[in-house]
Amino acid sequence: MEERTRLLKEEPQPIAWLVITSGRRAGRICRLSNVVNIGRDAAQNDLVLDDEAVSAQHARIRLEGRQYVLYDLASTNGTFVNGRRVYRWPLMDGDEITVGMTSLVFKAL
């Protein structure tokens, strides 16, 4: 019988978080998991923003390999990174994300 290869040690997941720098929840920190949904609707999102300019389901951040990637979910007012409108964006430490009237900073180790 053929023996299967076993993984002896898993590579640790990257550690990253969002810091809300403006808006009603300024100062809040959200640690990122494999997928984080961002929007106004508490029933559909992991990070809920009290901002009328944010869509019910506005954006998603997903871990792909060792890189977090931001996706706009066809939001009405768009998703911006460092002042530029984006639809898909590989995030880097220090990137400023703007959704509606709320700004967040992506931090990664």
Short mmCIF file of C-alpha atoms in Angstrom, two decimals:
data_model
loop_
_atom_site.label_atom_id
_atom_site.label_comp_id
_atom_site.label_asym_id
_atom_site.label_seq_id
_atom_site.Cartn_x
_atom_site.Cartn_y
_atom_site.Cartn_z
CA MET A 1 0.00 0.00 0.00
CA GLU A 2 1.22 3.48 -0.91
CA GLU A 3 1.97 5.78 2.01
CA ARG A 4 0.77 9.37 1.85
CA THR A 5 3.05 12.28 2.50
CA ARG A 6 2.33 14.06 5.77
CA LEU A 7 2.73 17.74 6.41
CA LEU A 8 5.00 18.10 9.43
CA LYS A 9 4.67 21.80 10.00
CA GLU A 10 2.17 24.23 8.53
CA GLU A 11 3.35 27.66 7.53
CA PRO A 12 1.69 30.24 9.80
CA GLN A 13 -1.10 32.36 8.35
CA PRO A 14 -0.14 35.98 7.74
CA ILE A 15 -1.23 38.33 10.49
CA ALA A 16 -3.13 41.38 9.27
CA TRP A 17 -5.75 43.78 10.49
CA LEU A 18 -7.71 46.90 9.54
CA VAL A 19 -7.68 50.08 11.60
CA ILE A 20 -10.66 52.38 11.07
CA THR A 21 -9.18 55.88 10.93
CA SER A 22 -12.30 57.93 10.14
CA GLY A 23 -16.04 57.53 10.35
CA ARG A 24 -18.37 56.59 13.18
CA ARG A 25 -16.23 53.64 14.27
CA ALA A 26 -12.86 55.42 14.15
CA GLY A 27 -10.28 53.71 16.33
CA ARG A 28 -11.78 50.22 15.98
CA ILE A 29 -9.39 47.43 14.97
CA CYS A 30 -10.49 44.34 13.04
CA ARG A 31 -8.16 41.36 12.79
CA LEU A 32 -8.45 39.67 9.40
CA SER A 33 -9.29 36.01 8.91
CA ASN A 34 -9.33 34.18 5.57
CA VAL A 35 -12.36 36.15 4.34
CA VAL A 36 -13.79 39.40 5.72
CA ASN A 37 -16.93 40.97 4.26
CA ILE A 38 -17.34 44.73 4.70
CA GLY A 39 -20.62 46.61 4.45
CA ARG A 40 -23.57 48.24 6.16
CA ASP A 41 -25.76 45.15 6.68
CA ALA A 42 -24.96 43.42 9.99
CA ALA A 43 -26.51 40.12 8.83
CA GLN A 44 -24.16 39.80 5.84
CA ASN A 45 -20.85 41.29 6.96
CA ASP A 46 -18.02 40.65 9.37
CA LEU A 47 -17.03 44.32 9.54
CA VAL A 48 -20.15 46.48 9.76
CA LEU A 49 -19.82 50.21 9.02
CA ASP A 50 -22.47 52.71 10.12
CA ASP A 51 -22.09 54.83 7.00
CA GLU A 52 -24.97 55.60 4.63
CA ALA A 53 -22.51 55.85 1.71
CA VAL A 54 -21.45 52.21 2.23
CA SER A 55 -23.41 49.54 0.34
CA ALA A 56 -25.14 46.70 2.18
CA GLN A 57 -22.37 44.42 0.85
CA HIS A 58 -19.58 46.76 -0.18
CA ALA A 59 -16.24 44.94 -0.28
CA ARG A 60 -14.47 41.71 0.60
CA ILE A 61 -10.92 41.00 1.69
CA ARG A 62 -9.75 37.45 1.01
CA LEU A 63 -6.49 35.70 1.79
CA GLU A 64 -5.09 34.23 -1.42
CA GLY A 65 -1.93 32.27 -0.78
CA ARG A 66 0.05 34.62 1.46
CA GLN A 67 -1.51 37.84 0.11
CA TYR A 68 -4.68 39.62 1.20
CA VAL A 69 -6.70 40.85 -1.79
CA LEU A 70 -9.47 43.48 -1.65
CA TYR A 71 -12.51 43.15 -3.93
CA ASP A 72 -15.22 45.72 -4.59
CA LEU A 73 -18.59 43.95 -4.60
CA ALA A 74 -20.23 46.18 -7.26
CA SER A 75 -20.78 48.85 -4.63
CA THR A 76 -22.68 52.01 -5.52
CA ASN A 77 -20.00 54.48 -4.41
CA GLY A 78 -16.90 52.41 -5.16
CA THR A 79 -13.92 51.16 -3.18
CA PHE A 80 -10.68 53.15 -3.18
CA VAL A 81 -7.11 52.29 -2.20
CA ASN A 82 -4.70 55.19 -1.72
CA GLY A 83 -7.17 57.47 -3.53
CA ARG A 84 -7.57 55.24 -6.60
CA ARG A 85 -10.82 53.42 -7.42
CA VAL A 86 -10.24 49.66 -7.50
CA TYR A 87 -12.21 46.50 -8.26
CA ARG A 88 -9.49 44.06 -7.19
CA TRP A 89 -6.36 45.09 -5.31
CA PRO A 90 -3.55 43.09 -3.61
CA LEU A 91 -3.10 44.88 -0.29
CA MET A 92 0.22 46.01 1.13
CA ASP A 93 1.04 47.22 4.63
CA GLY A 94 -0.06 50.83 5.04
CA ASP A 95 -2.61 50.91 2.19
CA GLU A 96 -5.49 53.30 2.92
CA ILE A 97 -8.89 51.89 1.98
CA THR A 98 -11.88 54.19 1.58
CA VAL A 99 -15.44 52.89 1.46
CA GLY A 100 -18.17 55.52 1.58
CA MET A 101 -17.05 58.19 4.02
CA THR A 102 -15.02 55.71 6.10
CA SER A 103 -11.25 55.26 5.87
CA LEU A 104 -9.34 52.20 7.02
CA VAL A 105 -5.65 51.36 7.04
CA PHE A 106 -4.45 47.83 6.20
CA LYS A 107 -1.68 46.64 8.51
CA ALA A 108 0.29 43.42 8.02
CA LEU A 109 3.25 41.74 9.69
#
